[in-house]
Amino acid sequence: MMLGDQKERRVQEQTGPYVHKLILPSSLPRKAKSSILKIHHNGNTFDSQQGIKPVAVDYFSELYDSPSERKPQLNPLGFKCLSKESSEWLEQEITTEEVKHSVWGCDGSKNPGLDGFNFKFYRLAWDFIAQDILDIVLSFFKIGRLPKGINTTYVTLLPKTVDPTKFKDFRLISMIHGIYKIIAKILMSRLKIVMQDIISINQSMFIAYCNIIDGFMIANKLMSNLKKRKAVGLIFKIDFHKAFDSISWDYLDDIMGYMRFGRKWRNMIYECLSSSKLSVLINGSPSKEFYVWRGLRQGDPISPFLFDIVVEGLSALTVLFQKAYSGNISKGLQFALGICLSHLQYVEDTLIFIPTDID
């Protein structure tokens, strides 16, 4: 079945979507739902695959283009920091066991990236390909550079609406090269261990001691307490537009510097981001490749943790505000006896709590 899927994808790349009926008739209803039949863009309508692909490249190239405006500088005193031991541990040489654990930790049923192999294949063929993979991965962790080609990603567009006609109506999912995913998985596994040392308790995503629903539950509990005590307050919800896609790599690097990540680690992360190229799949057929200059890829194992680090910038600003302001606006709302909440962060949302009795 794996070989059949790979053959189908290869033929799609060469001839387009109309070969489905010759290869896999049972897949037609499912794939018809996700087919892109037409796109409205800049006042024009495009209804052919060859017409949609260059428009997709233009749209997503602009989306991932880094704006030239000056970035804000944050005071490093507001951040939690890594210990020297943790910083050095992150940069230690990796072991063969770490590489193998990364391969076995990836979902073998997910679609492959540009290399055409999923992780079921990697595990089945491990005895034959292990040394080649080890050489590539160990080389990256030694010199901090990725081989050309392994960081090119297919991006598939999944509809978010019933009748999507604009690119904003689609969710982007990255189909990442297998070897790059092995490297990213190792970086993620190490970073995950130290996350609780650098992320404030106001965040509840991807932290070892937190559950994914903690943020929602705490917010609901706070609302219940306010109603029970007949108290009042202001709650602001901030929903960042295309949060993952708009992340500034320089801003991320600055925050990691404030948190005392080592230069070698920061260089490896920056290499993983800055060497990435995308190719948009339109009905199974890839567009030309293009570089991106900002953003985190959905589907990259390390992206959620890097996003947490970026969002920590807002927590740091809140902490500094609390120290600098003499009134009670920054103390937040009372959650329980002796406990006040100033803000919560979960997924891509931020809640800010402000009392109404401001002096």
mmCIF file of C-alpha atoms in Angstrom, residues 108-323:
data_model
loop_
_atom_site.group_PDB
_atom_site.id
_atom_site.type_symbol
_atom_site.label_atom_id
_atom_site.label_comp_id
_atom_site.label_asym_id
_atom_site.label_seq_id
_atom_site.Cartn_x
_atom_site.Cartn_y
_atom_site.Cartn_z
ATOM 1 C CA GLY A 108 4.909 6.043 10.371
ATOM 2 C CA SER A 109 1.495 6.547 8.768
ATOM 3 C CA LYS A 110 1.836 10.235 7.863
ATOM 4 C CA ASN A 111 2.431 11.328 4.284
ATOM 5 C CA PRO A 112 6.103 11.676 3.337
ATOM 6 C CA GLY A 113 7.822 14.851 2.278
ATOM 7 C CA LEU A 114 9.914 15.546 -0.796
ATOM 8 C CA ASP A 115 11.985 12.385 -0.290
ATOM 9 C CA GLY A 116 8.900 10.192 -0.850
ATOM 10 C CA PHE A 117 9.438 7.957 2.197
ATOM 11 C CA ASN A 118 7.384 7.845 5.376
ATOM 12 C CA PHE A 119 8.766 6.656 8.694
ATOM 13 C CA LYS A 120 7.341 3.183 8.312
ATOM 14 C CA PHE A 121 9.866 2.783 5.512
ATOM 15 C CA TYR A 122 12.686 4.299 7.591
ATOM 16 C CA ARG A 123 12.089 1.772 10.358
ATOM 17 C CA LEU A 124 11.750 -1.213 8.021
ATOM 18 C CA ALA A 125 14.939 -0.313 6.152
ATOM 19 C CA TRP A 126 16.883 0.909 9.172
ATOM 20 C CA ASP A 127 19.601 -1.760 9.004
ATOM 21 C CA PHE A 128 20.443 -0.665 5.442
ATOM 22 C CA ILE A 129 20.121 3.131 5.712
ATOM 23 C CA ALA A 130 21.120 3.797 9.329
ATOM 24 C CA GLN A 131 24.750 4.734 8.647
ATOM 25 C CA ASP A 132 23.881 7.211 5.883
ATOM 26 C CA ILE A 133 21.276 8.909 8.074
ATOM 27 C CA LEU A 134 23.630 8.989 11.057
ATOM 28 C CA ASP A 135 26.340 10.651 8.952
ATOM 29 C CA ILE A 136 23.967 13.431 7.834
ATOM 30 C CA VAL A 137 22.453 14.036 11.262
ATOM 31 C CA LEU A 138 25.751 13.941 13.168
ATOM 32 C CA SER A 139 27.281 16.316 10.620
ATOM 33 C CA PHE A 140 24.520 18.858 11.223
ATOM 34 C CA PHE A 141 25.016 18.808 14.978
ATOM 35 C CA LYS A 142 28.766 19.210 14.465
ATOM 36 C CA ILE A 143 28.933 22.036 11.889
ATOM 37 C CA GLY A 144 25.391 23.453 12.106
ATOM 38 C CA ARG A 145 24.587 23.292 8.382
ATOM 39 C CA LEU A 146 21.867 21.339 6.573
ATOM 40 C CA PRO A 147 22.603 19.583 3.262
ATOM 41 C CA LYS A 148 21.014 21.230 0.253
ATOM 42 C CA GLY A 149 17.528 19.927 -0.499
ATOM 43 C CA ILE A 150 16.499 18.327 2.785
ATOM 44 C CA ASN A 151 14.745 21.456 4.051
ATOM 45 C CA THR A 152 12.446 21.878 1.063
ATOM 46 C CA THR A 153 8.850 21.316 2.113
ATOM 47 C CA TYR A 154 5.661 20.482 0.271
ATOM 48 C CA VAL A 155 2.777 22.565 1.596
ATOM 49 C CA THR A 156 -0.689 21.099 1.193
ATOM 50 C CA LEU A 157 -3.778 23.297 1.490
ATOM 51 C CA LEU A 158 -6.659 21.974 3.598
ATOM 52 C CA PRO A 159 -9.987 23.841 3.283
ATOM 53 C CA LYS A 160 -11.291 25.621 6.390
ATOM 54 C CA THR A 161 -14.651 26.464 4.775
ATOM 55 C CA VAL A 162 -17.231 24.547 2.746
ATOM 56 C CA ASP A 163 -16.499 26.394 -0.498
ATOM 57 C CA PRO A 164 -12.989 27.873 -0.297
ATOM 58 C CA THR A 165 -12.170 30.334 -3.070
ATOM 59 C CA LYS A 166 -9.350 32.358 -1.485
ATOM 60 C CA PHE A 167 -6.010 31.233 -0.136
ATOM 61 C CA LYS A 168 -6.954 32.535 3.312
ATOM 62 C CA ASP A 169 -9.735 29.894 3.333
ATOM 63 C CA PHE A 170 -7.115 27.129 3.539
ATOM 64 C CA ARG A 171 -4.994 25.790 6.371
ATOM 65 C CA LEU A 172 -1.357 25.120 5.540
ATOM 66 C CA ILE A 173 0.124 21.748 6.474
ATOM 67 C CA SER A 174 3.803 21.080 5.815
ATOM 68 C CA MET A 175 4.987 17.736 4.442
ATOM 69 C CA ILE A 176 8.551 17.785 5.711
ATOM 70 C CA HIS A 177 11.558 15.830 4.438
ATOM 71 C CA GLY A 178 12.188 12.758 6.578
ATOM 72 C CA ILE A 179 15.816 13.487 7.424
ATOM 73 C CA TYR A 180 15.034 17.065 8.420
ATOM 74 C CA LYS A 181 12.219 15.774 10.623
ATOM 75 C CA ILE A 182 14.682 13.455 12.390
ATOM 76 C CA ILE A 183 16.926 16.437 13.153
ATOM 77 C CA ALA A 184 14.004 18.612 14.278
ATOM 78 C CA LYS A 185 12.698 15.801 16.473
ATOM 79 C CA ILE A 186 16.038 15.575 18.284
ATOM 80 C CA LEU A 187 16.121 19.341 18.816
ATOM 81 C CA MET A 188 12.535 19.231 20.066
ATOM 82 C CA SER A 189 13.237 16.366 22.484
ATOM 83 C CA ARG A 190 16.070 18.294 24.093
ATOM 84 C CA LEU A 191 14.237 21.624 24.160
ATOM 85 C CA LYS A 192 11.148 20.012 25.695
ATOM 86 C CA ILE A 193 13.131 19.016 28.779
ATOM 87 C CA VAL A 194 14.175 22.594 29.618
ATOM 88 C CA MET A 195 10.932 24.364 28.657
ATOM 89 C CA GLN A 196 9.635 24.478 32.225
ATOM 90 C CA ASP A 197 12.773 26.418 33.214
ATOM 91 C CA ILE A 198 12.155 29.264 30.747
ATOM 92 C CA ILE A 199 8.362 29.459 30.276
ATOM 93 C CA SER A 200 6.172 31.202 32.842
ATOM 94 C CA ILE A 201 3.258 29.466 34.561
ATOM 95 C CA ASN A 202 0.846 31.640 32.573
ATOM 96 C CA GLN A 203 1.444 29.449 29.511
ATOM 97 C CA SER A 204 -0.132 26.011 29.320
ATOM 98 C CA MET A 205 0.893 24.650 25.927
ATOM 99 C CA PHE A 206 3.662 22.069 25.367
ATOM 100 C CA ILE A 207 4.945 22.276 28.944
ATOM 101 C CA ALA A 208 5.687 18.994 30.713
ATOM 102 C CA TYR A 209 3.726 19.734 33.883
ATOM 103 C CA CYS A 210 0.771 21.367 32.068
ATOM 104 C CA ASN A 211 -2.233 19.917 30.282
ATOM 105 C CA ILE A 212 -3.365 21.350 26.963
ATOM 106 C CA ILE A 213 -6.734 22.334 28.483
ATOM 107 C CA ASP A 214 -5.334 23.987 31.626
ATOM 108 C CA GLY A 215 -5.646 27.479 30.167
ATOM 109 C CA PHE A 216 -9.305 27.025 29.281
ATOM 110 C CA MET A 217 -10.131 25.530 32.683
ATOM 111 C CA ILE A 218 -8.377 28.300 34.622
ATOM 112 C CA ALA A 219 -10.134 30.995 32.583
ATOM 113 C CA ASN A 220 -13.530 29.361 33.190
ATOM 114 C CA LYS A 221 -12.778 29.007 36.907
ATOM 115 C CA LEU A 222 -11.851 32.681 37.115
ATOM 116 C CA MET A 223 -15.124 33.681 35.444
ATOM 117 C CA SER A 224 -17.089 31.486 37.862
ATOM 118 C CA ASN A 225 -15.319 33.050 40.849
ATOM 119 C CA LEU A 226 -16.074 36.563 39.598
ATOM 120 C CA LYS A 227 -19.774 35.742 39.201
ATOM 121 C CA LYS A 228 -19.920 34.031 42.582
ATOM 122 C CA ARG A 229 -18.386 37.038 44.341
ATOM 123 C CA LYS A 230 -20.360 39.459 42.132
ATOM 124 C CA ALA A 231 -17.065 41.070 41.261
ATOM 125 C CA VAL A 232 -16.305 42.919 38.037
ATOM 126 C CA GLY A 233 -13.260 43.208 35.854
ATOM 127 C CA LEU A 234 -12.025 43.628 32.302
ATOM 128 C CA ILE A 235 -10.938 40.700 30.150
ATOM 129 C CA PHE A 236 -9.199 41.293 26.833
ATOM 130 C CA LYS A 237 -8.765 38.435 24.379
ATOM 131 C CA ILE A 238 -5.938 38.810 21.875
ATOM 132 C CA ASP A 239 -6.101 36.520 18.851
ATOM 133 C CA PHE A 240 -2.954 36.835 16.765
ATOM 134 C CA HIS A 241 -3.661 36.786 13.026
ATOM 135 C CA LYS A 242 -1.693 33.969 11.362
ATOM 136 C CA ALA A 243 0.442 33.717 14.466
ATOM 137 C CA PHE A 244 2.712 30.887 13.284
ATOM 138 C CA ASP A 245 3.190 32.420 9.830
ATOM 139 C CA SER A 246 4.221 35.876 11.057
ATOM 140 C CA ILE A 247 6.934 34.955 13.576
ATOM 141 C CA SER A 248 10.110 37.014 13.136
ATOM 142 C CA TRP A 249 13.201 34.809 13.251
ATOM 143 C CA ASP A 250 15.367 37.678 14.511
ATOM 144 C CA TYR A 251 12.889 38.324 17.323
ATOM 145 C CA LEU A 252 12.961 34.625 18.253
ATOM 146 C CA ASP A 253 16.757 34.658 18.251
ATOM 147 C CA ASP A 254 16.807 37.767 20.461
ATOM 148 C CA ILE A 255 14.542 36.125 23.037
ATOM 149 C CA MET A 256 16.631 32.939 23.070
ATOM 150 C CA GLY A 257 19.638 35.167 23.701
ATOM 151 C CA TYR A 258 17.863 36.837 26.628
ATOM 152 C CA MET A 259 17.071 33.366 27.967
ATOM 153 C CA ARG A 260 20.784 32.488 27.739
ATOM 154 C CA PHE A 261 20.604 29.815 25.088
ATOM 155 C CA GLY A 262 24.092 29.139 23.737
ATOM 156 C CA ARG A 263 25.279 30.523 20.412
ATOM 157 C CA LYS A 264 25.678 27.061 18.878
ATOM 158 C CA TRP A 265 22.067 26.156 19.737
ATOM 159 C CA ARG A 266 20.742 29.448 18.395
ATOM 160 C CA ASN A 267 22.705 28.978 15.173
ATOM 161 C CA MET A 268 21.246 25.492 14.673
ATOM 162 C CA ILE A 269 17.709 26.785 15.177
ATOM 163 C CA TYR A 270 18.326 29.681 12.799
ATOM 164 C CA GLU A 271 19.710 27.293 10.179
ATOM 165 C CA CYS A 272 16.576 25.138 10.419
ATOM 166 C CA LEU A 273 14.422 28.210 9.812
ATOM 167 C CA SER A 274 16.427 30.228 7.296
ATOM 168 C CA SER A 275 17.302 27.349 4.946
ATOM 169 C CA SER A 276 13.664 26.345 4.437
ATOM 170 C CA LYS A 277 12.048 26.449 0.993
ATOM 171 C CA LEU A 278 8.405 25.765 0.153
ATOM 172 C CA SER A 279 6.530 24.273 -2.770
ATOM 173 C CA VAL A 280 2.731 24.560 -2.728
ATOM 174 C CA LEU A 281 0.761 21.504 -3.849
ATOM 175 C CA ILE A 282 -2.177 22.445 -6.076
ATOM 176 C CA ASN A 283 -4.330 19.352 -6.589
ATOM 177 C CA GLY A 284 -1.271 17.185 -6.047
ATOM 178 C CA SER A 285 0.995 19.085 -8.424
ATOM 179 C CA PRO A 286 3.855 21.122 -6.872
ATOM 180 C CA SER A 287 4.553 24.759 -7.639
ATOM 181 C CA LYS A 288 8.058 26.083 -8.114
ATOM 182 C CA GLU A 289 10.110 26.309 -4.927
ATOM 183 C CA PHE A 290 10.602 29.600 -3.094
ATOM 184 C CA TYR A 291 12.407 30.773 0.044
ATOM 185 C CA VAL A 292 10.600 32.034 3.126
ATOM 186 C CA TRP A 293 11.882 34.777 5.419
ATOM 187 C CA ARG A 294 9.745 34.422 8.528
ATOM 188 C CA GLY A 295 7.225 32.097 10.177
ATOM 189 C CA LEU A 296 7.134 28.638 11.737
ATOM 190 C CA ARG A 297 5.943 25.641 9.747
ATOM 191 C CA GLN A 298 2.890 23.692 10.857
ATOM 192 C CA GLY A 299 4.069 20.086 11.011
ATOM 193 C CA ASP A 300 7.645 20.852 12.036
ATOM 194 C CA PRO A 301 8.196 19.044 15.390
ATOM 195 C CA ILE A 302 10.015 21.975 16.978
ATOM 196 C CA SER A 303 7.642 24.757 15.835
ATOM 197 C CA PRO A 304 5.198 24.631 18.813
ATOM 198 C CA PHE A 305 8.036 25.001 21.318
ATOM 199 C CA LEU A 306 9.633 27.875 19.418
ATOM 200 C CA PHE A 307 6.218 29.530 19.326
ATOM 201 C CA ASP A 308 5.992 29.250 23.125
ATOM 202 C CA ILE A 309 9.359 30.996 23.412
ATOM 203 C CA VAL A 310 8.190 33.834 21.164
ATOM 204 C CA VAL A 311 4.937 34.280 23.100
ATOM 205 C CA GLU A 312 6.934 34.419 26.328
ATOM 206 C CA GLY A 313 7.915 37.921 25.228
ATOM 207 C CA LEU A 314 4.441 39.127 26.192
ATOM 208 C CA SER A 315 4.732 37.488 29.605
ATOM 209 C CA ALA A 316 8.058 39.210 30.153
ATOM 210 C CA LEU A 317 6.527 42.576 29.281
ATOM 211 C CA THR A 318 3.709 41.930 31.755
ATOM 212 C CA VAL A 319 6.180 41.081 34.525
ATOM 213 C CA LEU A 320 8.117 44.288 33.880
ATOM 214 C CA PHE A 321 4.865 46.239 33.883
ATOM 215 C CA GLN A 322 3.947 44.773 37.263
ATOM 216 C CA LYS A 323 7.288 45.817 38.731
#
